[in-house]
Short mmCIF file of C-alpha atoms in Angstrom, two decimals:
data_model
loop_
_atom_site.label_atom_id
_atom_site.label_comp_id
_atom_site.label_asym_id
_atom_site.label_seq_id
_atom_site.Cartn_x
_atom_site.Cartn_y
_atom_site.Cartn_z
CA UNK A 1 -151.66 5.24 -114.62
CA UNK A 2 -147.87 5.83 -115.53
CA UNK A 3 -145.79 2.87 -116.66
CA UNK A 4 -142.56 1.72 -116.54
CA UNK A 5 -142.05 2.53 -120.11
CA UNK A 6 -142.45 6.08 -118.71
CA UNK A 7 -139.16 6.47 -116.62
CA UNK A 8 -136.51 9.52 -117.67
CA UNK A 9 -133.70 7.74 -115.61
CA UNK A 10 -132.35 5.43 -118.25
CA UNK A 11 -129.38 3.07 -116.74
CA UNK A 12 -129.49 -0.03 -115.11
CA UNK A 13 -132.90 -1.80 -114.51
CA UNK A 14 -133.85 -2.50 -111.43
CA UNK A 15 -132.41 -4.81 -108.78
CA UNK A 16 -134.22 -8.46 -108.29
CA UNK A 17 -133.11 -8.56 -104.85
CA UNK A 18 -135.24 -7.92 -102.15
CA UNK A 19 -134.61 -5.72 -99.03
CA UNK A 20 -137.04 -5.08 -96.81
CA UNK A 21 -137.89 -1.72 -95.13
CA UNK A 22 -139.97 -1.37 -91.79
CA UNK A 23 -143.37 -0.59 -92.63
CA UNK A 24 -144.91 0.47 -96.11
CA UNK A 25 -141.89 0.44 -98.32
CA UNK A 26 -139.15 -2.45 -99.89
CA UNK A 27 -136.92 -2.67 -102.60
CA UNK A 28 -138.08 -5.90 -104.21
CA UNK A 29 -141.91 -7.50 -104.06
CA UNK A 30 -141.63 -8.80 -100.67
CA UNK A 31 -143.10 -11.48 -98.73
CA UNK A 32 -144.70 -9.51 -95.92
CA UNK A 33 -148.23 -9.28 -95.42
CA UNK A 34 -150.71 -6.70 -95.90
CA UNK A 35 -153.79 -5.11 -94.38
CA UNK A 36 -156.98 -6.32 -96.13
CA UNK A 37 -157.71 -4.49 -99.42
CA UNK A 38 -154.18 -3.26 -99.33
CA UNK A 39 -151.50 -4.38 -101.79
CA UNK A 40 -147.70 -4.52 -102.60
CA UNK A 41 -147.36 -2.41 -105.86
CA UNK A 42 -144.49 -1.73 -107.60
CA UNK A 43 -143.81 2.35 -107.66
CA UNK A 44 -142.90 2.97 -111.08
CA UNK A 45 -146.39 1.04 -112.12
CA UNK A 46 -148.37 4.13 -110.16
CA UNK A 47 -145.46 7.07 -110.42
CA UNK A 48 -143.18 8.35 -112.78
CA UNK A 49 -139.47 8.31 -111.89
CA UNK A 50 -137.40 11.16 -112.61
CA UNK A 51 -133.45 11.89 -111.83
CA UNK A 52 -132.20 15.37 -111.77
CA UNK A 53 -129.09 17.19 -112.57
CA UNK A 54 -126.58 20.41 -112.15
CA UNK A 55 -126.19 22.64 -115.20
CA UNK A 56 -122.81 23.27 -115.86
CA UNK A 57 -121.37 25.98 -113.03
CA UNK A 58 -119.02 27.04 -115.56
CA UNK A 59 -121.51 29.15 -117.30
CA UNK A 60 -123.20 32.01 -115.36
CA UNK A 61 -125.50 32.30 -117.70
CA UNK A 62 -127.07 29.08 -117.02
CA UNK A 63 -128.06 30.32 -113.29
CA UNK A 64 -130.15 32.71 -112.16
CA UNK A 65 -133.84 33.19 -113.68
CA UNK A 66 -137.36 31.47 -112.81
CA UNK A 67 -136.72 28.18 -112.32
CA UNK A 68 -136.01 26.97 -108.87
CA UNK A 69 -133.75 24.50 -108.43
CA UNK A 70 -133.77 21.79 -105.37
CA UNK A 71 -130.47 21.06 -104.28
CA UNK A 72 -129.69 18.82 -100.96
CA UNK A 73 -129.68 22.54 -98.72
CA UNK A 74 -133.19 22.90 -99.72
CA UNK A 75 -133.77 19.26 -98.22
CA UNK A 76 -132.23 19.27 -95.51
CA UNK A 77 -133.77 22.58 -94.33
CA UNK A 78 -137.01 21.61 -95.10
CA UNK A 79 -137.44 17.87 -94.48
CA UNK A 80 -140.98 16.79 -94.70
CA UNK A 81 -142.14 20.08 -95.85
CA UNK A 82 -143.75 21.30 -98.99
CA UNK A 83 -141.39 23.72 -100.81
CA UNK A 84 -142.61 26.92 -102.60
CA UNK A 85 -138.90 28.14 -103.09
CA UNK A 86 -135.19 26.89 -103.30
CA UNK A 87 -131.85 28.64 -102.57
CA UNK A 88 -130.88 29.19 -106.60
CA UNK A 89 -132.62 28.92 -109.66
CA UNK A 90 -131.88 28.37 -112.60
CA UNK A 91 -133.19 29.20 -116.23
CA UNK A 92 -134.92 27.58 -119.35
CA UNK A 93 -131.08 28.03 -121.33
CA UNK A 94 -129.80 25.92 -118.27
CA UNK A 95 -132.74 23.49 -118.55
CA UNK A 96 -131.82 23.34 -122.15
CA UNK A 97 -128.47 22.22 -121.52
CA UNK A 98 -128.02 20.41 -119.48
CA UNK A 99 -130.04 17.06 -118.46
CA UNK A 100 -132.17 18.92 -115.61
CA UNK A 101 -135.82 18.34 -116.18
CA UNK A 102 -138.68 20.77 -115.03
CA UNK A 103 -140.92 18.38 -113.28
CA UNK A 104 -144.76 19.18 -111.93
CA UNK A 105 -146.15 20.67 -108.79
CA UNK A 106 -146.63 17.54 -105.84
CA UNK A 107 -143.96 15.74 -107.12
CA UNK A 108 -142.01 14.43 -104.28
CA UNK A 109 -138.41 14.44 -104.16
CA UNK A 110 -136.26 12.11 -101.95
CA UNK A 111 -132.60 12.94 -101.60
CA UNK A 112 -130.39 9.59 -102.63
CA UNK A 113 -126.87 10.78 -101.93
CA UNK A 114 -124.72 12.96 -100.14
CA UNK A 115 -127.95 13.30 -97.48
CA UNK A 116 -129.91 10.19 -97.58
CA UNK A 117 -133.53 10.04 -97.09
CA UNK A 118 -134.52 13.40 -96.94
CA UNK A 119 -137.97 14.32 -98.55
CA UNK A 120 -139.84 17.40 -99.98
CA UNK A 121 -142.77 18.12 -102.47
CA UNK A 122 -142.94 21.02 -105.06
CA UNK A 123 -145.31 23.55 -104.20
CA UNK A 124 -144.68 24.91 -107.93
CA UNK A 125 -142.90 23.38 -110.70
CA UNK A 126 -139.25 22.89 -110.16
CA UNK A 127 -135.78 21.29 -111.40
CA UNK A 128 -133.60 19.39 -109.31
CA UNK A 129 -129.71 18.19 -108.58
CA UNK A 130 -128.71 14.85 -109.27
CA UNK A 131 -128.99 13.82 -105.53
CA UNK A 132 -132.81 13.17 -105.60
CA UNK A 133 -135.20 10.82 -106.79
CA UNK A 134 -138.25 12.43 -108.08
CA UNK A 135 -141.93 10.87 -108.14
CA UNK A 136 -144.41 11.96 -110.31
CA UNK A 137 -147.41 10.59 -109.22
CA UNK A 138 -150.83 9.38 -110.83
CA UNK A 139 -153.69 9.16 -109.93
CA UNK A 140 -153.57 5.92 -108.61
CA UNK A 141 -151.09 6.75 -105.56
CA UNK A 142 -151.86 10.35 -103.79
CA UNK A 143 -148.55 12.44 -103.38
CA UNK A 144 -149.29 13.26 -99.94
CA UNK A 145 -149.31 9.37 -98.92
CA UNK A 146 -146.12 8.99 -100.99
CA UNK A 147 -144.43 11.05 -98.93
CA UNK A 148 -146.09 10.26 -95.54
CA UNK A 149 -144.42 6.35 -96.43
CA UNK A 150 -141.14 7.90 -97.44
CA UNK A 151 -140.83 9.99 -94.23
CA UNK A 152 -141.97 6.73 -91.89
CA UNK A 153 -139.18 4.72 -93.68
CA UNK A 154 -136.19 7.06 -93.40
CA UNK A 155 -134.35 4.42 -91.37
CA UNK A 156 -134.50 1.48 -94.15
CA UNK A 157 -133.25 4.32 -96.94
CA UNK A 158 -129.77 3.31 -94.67
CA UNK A 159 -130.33 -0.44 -95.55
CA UNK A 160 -131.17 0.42 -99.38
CA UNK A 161 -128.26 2.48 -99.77
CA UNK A 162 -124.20 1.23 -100.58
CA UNK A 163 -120.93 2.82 -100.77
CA UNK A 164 -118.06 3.90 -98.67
CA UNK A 165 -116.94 7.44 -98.64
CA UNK A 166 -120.72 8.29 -99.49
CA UNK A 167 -123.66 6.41 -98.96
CA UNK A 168 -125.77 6.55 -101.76
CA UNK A 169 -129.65 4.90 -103.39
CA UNK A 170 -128.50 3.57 -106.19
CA UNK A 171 -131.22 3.67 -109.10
CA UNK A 172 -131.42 -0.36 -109.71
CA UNK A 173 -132.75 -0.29 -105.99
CA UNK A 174 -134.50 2.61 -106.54
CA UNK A 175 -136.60 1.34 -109.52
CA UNK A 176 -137.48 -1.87 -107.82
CA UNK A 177 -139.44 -0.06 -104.59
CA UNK A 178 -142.40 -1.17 -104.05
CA UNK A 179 -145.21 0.11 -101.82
CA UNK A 180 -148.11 -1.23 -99.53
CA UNK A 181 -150.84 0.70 -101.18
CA UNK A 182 -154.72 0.68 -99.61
CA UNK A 183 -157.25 1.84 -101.75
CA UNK A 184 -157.20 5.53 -103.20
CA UNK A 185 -159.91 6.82 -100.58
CA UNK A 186 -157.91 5.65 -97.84
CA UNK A 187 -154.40 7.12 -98.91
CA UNK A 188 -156.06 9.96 -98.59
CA UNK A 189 -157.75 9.51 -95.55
CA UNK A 190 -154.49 8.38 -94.02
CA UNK A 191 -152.87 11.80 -95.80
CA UNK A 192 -155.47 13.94 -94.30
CA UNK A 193 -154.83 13.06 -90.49
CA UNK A 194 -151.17 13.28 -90.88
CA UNK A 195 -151.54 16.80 -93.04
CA UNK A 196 -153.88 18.26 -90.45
CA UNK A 197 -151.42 18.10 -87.85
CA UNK A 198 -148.35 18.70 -90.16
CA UNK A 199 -150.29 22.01 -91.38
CA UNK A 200 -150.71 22.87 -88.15
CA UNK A 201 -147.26 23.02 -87.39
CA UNK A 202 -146.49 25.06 -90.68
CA UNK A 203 -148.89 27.81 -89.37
CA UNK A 204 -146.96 28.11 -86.24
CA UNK A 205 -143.74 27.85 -88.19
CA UNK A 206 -145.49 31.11 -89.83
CA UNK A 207 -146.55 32.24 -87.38
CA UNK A 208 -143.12 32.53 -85.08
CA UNK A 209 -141.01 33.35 -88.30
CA UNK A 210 -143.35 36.97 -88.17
CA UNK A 211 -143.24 37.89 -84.70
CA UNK A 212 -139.33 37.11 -84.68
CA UNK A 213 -139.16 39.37 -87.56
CA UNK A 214 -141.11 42.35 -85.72
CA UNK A 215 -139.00 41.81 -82.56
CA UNK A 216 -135.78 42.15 -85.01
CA UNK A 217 -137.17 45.05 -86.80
CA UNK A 218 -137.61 46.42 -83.15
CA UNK A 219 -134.43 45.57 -82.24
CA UNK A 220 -132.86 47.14 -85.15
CA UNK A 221 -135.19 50.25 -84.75
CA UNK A 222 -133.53 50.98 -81.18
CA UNK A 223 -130.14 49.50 -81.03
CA UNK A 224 -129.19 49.61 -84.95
CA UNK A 225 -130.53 52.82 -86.96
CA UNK A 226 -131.10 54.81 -83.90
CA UNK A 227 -134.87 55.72 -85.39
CA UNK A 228 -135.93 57.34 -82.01
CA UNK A 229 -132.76 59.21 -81.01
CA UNK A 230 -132.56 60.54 -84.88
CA UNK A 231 -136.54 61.68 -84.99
CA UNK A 232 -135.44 63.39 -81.77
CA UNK A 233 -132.62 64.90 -82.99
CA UNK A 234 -134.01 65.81 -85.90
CA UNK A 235 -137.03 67.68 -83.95
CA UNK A 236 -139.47 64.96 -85.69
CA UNK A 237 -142.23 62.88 -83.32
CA UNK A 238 -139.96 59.49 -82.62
CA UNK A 239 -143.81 57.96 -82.45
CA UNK A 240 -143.57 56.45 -78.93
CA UNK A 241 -145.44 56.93 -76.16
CA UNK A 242 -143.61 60.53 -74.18
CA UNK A 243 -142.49 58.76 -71.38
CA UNK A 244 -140.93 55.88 -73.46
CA UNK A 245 -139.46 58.70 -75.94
CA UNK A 246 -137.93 60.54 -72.74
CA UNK A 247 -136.19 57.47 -72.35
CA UNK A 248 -133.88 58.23 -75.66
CA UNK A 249 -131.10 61.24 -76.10
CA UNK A 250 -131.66 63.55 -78.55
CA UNK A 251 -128.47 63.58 -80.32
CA UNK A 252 -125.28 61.84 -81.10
CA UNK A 253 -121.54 61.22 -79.99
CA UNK A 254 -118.42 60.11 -81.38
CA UNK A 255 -117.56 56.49 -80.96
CA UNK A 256 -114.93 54.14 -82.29
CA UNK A 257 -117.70 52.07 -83.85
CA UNK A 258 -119.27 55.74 -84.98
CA UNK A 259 -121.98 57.81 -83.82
CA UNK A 260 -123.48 56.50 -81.32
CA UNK A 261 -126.57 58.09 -79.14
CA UNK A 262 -125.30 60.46 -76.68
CA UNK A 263 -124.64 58.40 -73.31
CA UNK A 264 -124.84 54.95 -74.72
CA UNK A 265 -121.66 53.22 -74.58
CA UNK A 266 -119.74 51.03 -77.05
CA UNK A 267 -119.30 47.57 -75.53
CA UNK A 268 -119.40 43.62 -76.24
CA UNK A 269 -121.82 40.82 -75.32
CA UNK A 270 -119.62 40.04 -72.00
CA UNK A 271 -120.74 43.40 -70.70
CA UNK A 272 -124.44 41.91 -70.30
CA UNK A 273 -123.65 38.33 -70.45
CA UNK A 274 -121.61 35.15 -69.06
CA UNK A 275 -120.22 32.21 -71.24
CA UNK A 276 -120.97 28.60 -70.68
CA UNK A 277 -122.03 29.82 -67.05
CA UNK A 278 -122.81 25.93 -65.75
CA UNK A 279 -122.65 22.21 -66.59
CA UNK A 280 -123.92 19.04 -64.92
CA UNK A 281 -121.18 17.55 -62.60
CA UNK A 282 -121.81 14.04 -61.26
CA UNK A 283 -123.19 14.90 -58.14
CA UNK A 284 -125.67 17.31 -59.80
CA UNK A 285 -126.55 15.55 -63.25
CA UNK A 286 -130.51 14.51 -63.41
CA UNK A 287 -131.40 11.03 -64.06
CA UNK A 288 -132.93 12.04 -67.12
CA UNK A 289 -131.63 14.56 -69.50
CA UNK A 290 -134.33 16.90 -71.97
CA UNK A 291 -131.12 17.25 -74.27
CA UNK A 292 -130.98 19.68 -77.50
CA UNK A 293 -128.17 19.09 -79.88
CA UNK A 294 -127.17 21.59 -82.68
CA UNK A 295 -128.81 19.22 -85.41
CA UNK A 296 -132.05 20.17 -83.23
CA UNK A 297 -131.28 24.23 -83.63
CA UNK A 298 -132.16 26.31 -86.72
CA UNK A 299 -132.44 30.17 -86.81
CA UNK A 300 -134.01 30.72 -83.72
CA UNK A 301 -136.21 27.36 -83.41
CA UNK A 302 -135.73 24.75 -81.67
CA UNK A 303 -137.39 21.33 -83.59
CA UNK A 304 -136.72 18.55 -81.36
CA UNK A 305 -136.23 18.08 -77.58
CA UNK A 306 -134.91 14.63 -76.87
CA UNK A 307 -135.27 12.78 -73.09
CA UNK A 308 -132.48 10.34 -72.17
CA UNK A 309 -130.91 8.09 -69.06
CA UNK A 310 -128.34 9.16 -67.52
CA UNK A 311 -126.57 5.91 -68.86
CA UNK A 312 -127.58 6.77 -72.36
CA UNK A 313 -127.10 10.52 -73.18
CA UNK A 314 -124.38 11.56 -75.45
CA UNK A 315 -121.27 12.95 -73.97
CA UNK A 316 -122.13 16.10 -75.08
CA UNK A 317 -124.81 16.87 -73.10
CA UNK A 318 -123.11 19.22 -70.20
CA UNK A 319 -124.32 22.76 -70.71
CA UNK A 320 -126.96 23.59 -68.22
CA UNK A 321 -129.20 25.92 -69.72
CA UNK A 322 -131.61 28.14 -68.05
CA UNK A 323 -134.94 30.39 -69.26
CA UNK A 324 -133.13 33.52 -70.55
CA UNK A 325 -130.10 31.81 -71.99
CA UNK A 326 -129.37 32.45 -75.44
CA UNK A 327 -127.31 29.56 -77.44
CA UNK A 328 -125.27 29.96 -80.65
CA UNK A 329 -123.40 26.65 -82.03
CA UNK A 330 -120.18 27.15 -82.61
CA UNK A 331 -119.66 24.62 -85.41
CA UNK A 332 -120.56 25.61 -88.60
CA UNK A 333 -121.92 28.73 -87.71
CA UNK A 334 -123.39 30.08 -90.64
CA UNK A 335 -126.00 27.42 -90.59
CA UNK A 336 -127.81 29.08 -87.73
CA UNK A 337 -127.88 26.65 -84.87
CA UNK A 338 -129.40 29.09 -82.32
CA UNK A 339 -132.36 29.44 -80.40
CA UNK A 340 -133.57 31.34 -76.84
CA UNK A 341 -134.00 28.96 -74.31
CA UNK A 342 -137.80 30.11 -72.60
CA UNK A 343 -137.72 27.06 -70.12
CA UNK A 344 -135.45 25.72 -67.20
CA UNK A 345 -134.45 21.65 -67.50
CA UNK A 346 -132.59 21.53 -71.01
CA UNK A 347 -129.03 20.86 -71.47
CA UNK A 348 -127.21 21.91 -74.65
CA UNK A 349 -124.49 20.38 -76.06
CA UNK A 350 -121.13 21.49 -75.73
CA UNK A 351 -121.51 22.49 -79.57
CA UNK A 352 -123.20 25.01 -78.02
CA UNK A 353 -122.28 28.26 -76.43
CA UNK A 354 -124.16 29.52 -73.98
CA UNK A 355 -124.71 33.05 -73.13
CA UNK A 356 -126.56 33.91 -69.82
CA UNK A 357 -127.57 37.52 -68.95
CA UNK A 358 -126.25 39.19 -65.87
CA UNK A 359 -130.24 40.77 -65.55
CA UNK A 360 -132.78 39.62 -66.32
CA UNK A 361 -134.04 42.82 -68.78
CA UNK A 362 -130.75 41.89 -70.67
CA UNK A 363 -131.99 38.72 -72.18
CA UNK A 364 -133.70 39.59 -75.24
CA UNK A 365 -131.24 42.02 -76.24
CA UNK A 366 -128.39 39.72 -75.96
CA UNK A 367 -130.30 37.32 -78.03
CA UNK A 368 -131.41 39.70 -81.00
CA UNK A 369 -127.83 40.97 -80.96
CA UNK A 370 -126.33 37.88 -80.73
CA UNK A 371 -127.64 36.09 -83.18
CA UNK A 372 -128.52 39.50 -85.73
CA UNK A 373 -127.64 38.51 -89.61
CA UNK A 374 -124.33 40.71 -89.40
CA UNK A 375 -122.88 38.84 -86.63
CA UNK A 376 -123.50 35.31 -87.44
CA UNK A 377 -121.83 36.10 -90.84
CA UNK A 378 -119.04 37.57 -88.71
CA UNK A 379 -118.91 34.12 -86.94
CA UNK A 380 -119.03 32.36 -90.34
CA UNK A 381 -116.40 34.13 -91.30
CA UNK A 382 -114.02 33.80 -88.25
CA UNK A 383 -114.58 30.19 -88.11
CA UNK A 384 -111.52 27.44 -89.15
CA UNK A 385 -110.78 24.20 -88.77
CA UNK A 386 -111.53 22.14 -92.26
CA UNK A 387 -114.70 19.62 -92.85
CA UNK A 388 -115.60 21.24 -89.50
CA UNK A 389 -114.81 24.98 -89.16
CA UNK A 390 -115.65 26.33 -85.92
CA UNK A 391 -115.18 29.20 -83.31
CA UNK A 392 -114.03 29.28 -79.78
CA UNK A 393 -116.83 30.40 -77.57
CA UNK A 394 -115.03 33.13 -76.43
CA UNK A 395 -115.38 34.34 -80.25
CA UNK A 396 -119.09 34.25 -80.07
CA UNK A 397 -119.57 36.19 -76.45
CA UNK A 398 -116.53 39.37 -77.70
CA UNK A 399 -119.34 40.35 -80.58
CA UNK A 400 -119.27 44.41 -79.94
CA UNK A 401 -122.82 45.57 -79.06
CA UNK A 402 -124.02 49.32 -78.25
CA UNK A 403 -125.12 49.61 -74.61
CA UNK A 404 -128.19 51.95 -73.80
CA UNK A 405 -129.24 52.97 -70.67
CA UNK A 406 -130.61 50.48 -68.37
CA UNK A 407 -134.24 51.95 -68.29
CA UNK A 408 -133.98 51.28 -72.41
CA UNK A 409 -133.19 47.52 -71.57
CA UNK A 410 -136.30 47.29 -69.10
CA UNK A 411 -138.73 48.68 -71.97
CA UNK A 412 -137.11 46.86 -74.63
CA UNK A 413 -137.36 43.48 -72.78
CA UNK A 414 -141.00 44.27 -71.75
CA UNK A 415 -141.78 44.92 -75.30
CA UNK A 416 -139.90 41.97 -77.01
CA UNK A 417 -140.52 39.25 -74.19
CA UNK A 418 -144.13 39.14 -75.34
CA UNK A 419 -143.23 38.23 -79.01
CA UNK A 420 -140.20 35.40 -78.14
CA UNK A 421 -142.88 34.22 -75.32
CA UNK A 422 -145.19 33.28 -77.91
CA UNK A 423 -142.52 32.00 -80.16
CA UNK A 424 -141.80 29.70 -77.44
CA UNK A 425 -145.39 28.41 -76.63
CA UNK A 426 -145.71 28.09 -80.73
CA UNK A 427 -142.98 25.76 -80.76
CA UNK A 428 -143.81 23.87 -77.52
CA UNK A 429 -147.44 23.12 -78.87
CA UNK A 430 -145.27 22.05 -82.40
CA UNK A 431 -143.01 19.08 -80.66
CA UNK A 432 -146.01 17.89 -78.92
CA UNK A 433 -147.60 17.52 -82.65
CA UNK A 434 -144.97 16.38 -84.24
CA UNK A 435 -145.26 13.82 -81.49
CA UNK A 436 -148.40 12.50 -82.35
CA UNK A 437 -147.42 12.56 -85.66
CA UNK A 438 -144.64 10.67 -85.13
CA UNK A 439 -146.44 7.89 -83.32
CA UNK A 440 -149.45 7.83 -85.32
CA UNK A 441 -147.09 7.98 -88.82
CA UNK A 442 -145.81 4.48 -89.03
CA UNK A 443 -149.09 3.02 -87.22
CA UNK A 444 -151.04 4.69 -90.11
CA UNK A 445 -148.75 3.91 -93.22
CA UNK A 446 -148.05 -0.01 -92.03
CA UNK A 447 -152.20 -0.40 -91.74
CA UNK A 448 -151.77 -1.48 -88.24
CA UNK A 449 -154.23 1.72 -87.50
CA UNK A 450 -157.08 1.47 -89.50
CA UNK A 451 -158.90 4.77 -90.61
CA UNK A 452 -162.50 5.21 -89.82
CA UNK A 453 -165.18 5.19 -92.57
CA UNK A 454 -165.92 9.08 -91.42
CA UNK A 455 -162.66 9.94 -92.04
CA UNK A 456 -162.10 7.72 -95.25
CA UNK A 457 -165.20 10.19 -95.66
CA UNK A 458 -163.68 13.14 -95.01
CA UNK A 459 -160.30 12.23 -96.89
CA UNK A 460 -162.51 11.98 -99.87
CA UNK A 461 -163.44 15.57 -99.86
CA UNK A 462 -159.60 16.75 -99.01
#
């Protein structure tokens, strides 16, 4: 069992005050009671504490190598998740000097600053920035249950933490959590339902990051290198099916963007597309609104779709979208707030712009151009305004594009509709498990569900 003796944070002890969270989780021993056979425990008696920290960006040489390195991005991006990789690494000569610390697979990392309340495990050992908390567990508390408690008290982290420009966990409140802890067979009983559903999701997650990767490489294929039209060209077997090879030239023309297939045409996404085509008036607005926002939206998935009243939606919700419609956020729009839209009765904020094809055959193409690598790092770079750079719509629907033939658009949608089709049923099954989740996740963690003996059982064996 660790002890307190054990810490690597140093600084101020802990806090004597007492603040209470919502479920599992206080800062302070707190009055509230317990499930039978559960107790309060204080977290450093059962985990290790560890801070993190940045080695020095003035030396180059300190970045770069095996190490990863968690920084807030990596939270943020993967709340919840277990993490196998970060954005940069860094090295053991960073490591060495600096006060960075590489800390042990399933330790569980909660940011404390900057982003509060975001959570993540190592899938391998890692260093992190100064803005987490870092739990290395023993054997008395199961990492899995750490985090499950962690993720069900996000809201209290806004309670714990102080400060004005930033809000920020200080460490005095940070050594003085304690948690409702049930016996070890039934942490991870209470781990393995909430896993089960949580791996679930990760395998469609998988699953929907390769088939939008085959319908980009397919995308590129056509539209991008040209592979049929050059194997033709070339005299070499384009390896399609004749009648769909027929459908490409055999050589190349002049353009201003460069060669080009020989009757394709140079154009831009308003060729195929309209901008922000509709949005709710007050005659037409539902009663209830299935609202995405762009916090909701990242590269091409869309987490979260949430219902509200009429009286109660945000005054953002306006854009009408429609099955087809492809949206791109316009703030900050290197961080990849767009999705296709596979389903009619969603409205997108006006962070959004929408892009709605003139045929229906357009719609994948517009999306796969749209939102292709190159051209959101176009956006990126077009985009001003300070804390929140942004571009104007019209920006976003003026992105050049090469225009096949229209019997190319028919095959190409009939090829890629299948894979974003199945991206979208992925994702719709996800919500609806993250759903459960959700509900069962505090019920669970606060003992007011009790787990079967079978699955107390089962946990035993997971």
């Amino acid at each position: 069992m660790a002890s307190r003796s054990e810490t690597k944070t140093g600084g101020r002890p802990a806090t004597t005050g007492v603040i209470c969270g919502r479920y599992a989780l206080s800062v302070g021993l707190p009055d509230t009671p317990v499930p039978k056979g559960w107790r309060w425990t204080a977290l450093l008696d059962v985990a290790r504490l560890e801070s993190g920290h940045t080695p020095s960006r003035g030396h180059a040489e300190y970045w770069g190598g095996e190490v990863p390195w968690v920084g807030i991005k990596d939270a943020t991006d993967n709340h919840g998740r277990v993490i196998h990789d970060t954005y940069q690494h860094t090295n053991e000569l960073g490591i060495a000097n600096s006060s960075a610390r590489i800390l042990p697979t399933n330790t569980v990392c909660l940011s404390r600053t900057a982003s509060v309340g975001y959570v993540v495990v190592m899938g391998r050992p890692m260093a992190t920035s100064q803005d987490f908390v870092n739990w290395v567990c023993s054997d008395a508390i199961d990492h899995r249950y750490l985090k499950y408690v962690l993720l069900a008290e996000r809201e209290a982290f806004l309670r714990f933490a102080s400060g004005t420009t930033h809000q920020t966990i200080y460490f005095p409140e940070v050594k003085a959590f304690h948690v409702a802890l049930p016996p070890i067979p039934e942490q991870r009983a209470i781990a393995y339902i909430l896993s089960t559903i949580d791996d679930k999701i990760e395998l469609n997650r998988r699953m929907n990051e390769t088939l939008e990767a085959m319908a980009r490489a397919l995308f590129k294929s056509w539209f991008v290198d040209f592979d049929p039209v050059r194997a033709k060209a070339e005299g070499r077997n384009p390896g399609l099916p004749k009648p769909l090879a027929d459908l490409f030239p055999d050589s190349f023309e002049d353009s201003e963007l460069g060669e080009i297939p020989k009757g394709w045409a140079v154009g831009a996404l308003s060729d195929v597309a309209s901008l922000n085509p509709e949005s709710w008036s007050k005659e037409t607005r539902p009663v209830v609104i299935n609202y995405i926002d762009l916090s909701n939206v990242k590269w091409g998935s869309i987490d979260d779709v949430v219902s509200y009243k009429q009286q109660d939606e945000p005054s953002r919700a306006q854009r009408v979208l429609r099955s087809g419609d492809t949206i791109i956020g316009t703030v900050r729009p290197g961080n990849g707030s767009y999705a296709f839209i596979s389903a009619n009765g969603l409205t997108g904020s006006t962070g959004f712009a929408v892009l709605r094809p003139h045929r229906s055959e357009y719609a994948q193409f517009i999306y796969l151009a749209a939102t292709a690598a190159v051209n959101i790092e176009a956006l990126a770079h077009l985009a001003d305004g300070g804390a929140y750079p942004a571009v104007r719509p019209d920006v976003v629907i003026a992105t050049p594009v090469i225009r096949p033939s229209d019997k190319v658009f028919t095959q190409f949608s009939m090829l890629s509709d299948s894979l974003l089709a199945r991206i979208a049923q992925n994702e719709r099954e996800s919500r609806t498990l993250a759903a459960l989740r959700n509900t069962l996740l505090p019920k669970l963690i606060s003992g007011e569900l009790r787990v079967p003996e079978e699955t107390i059982k089962l946990g035993r064996r997971a």
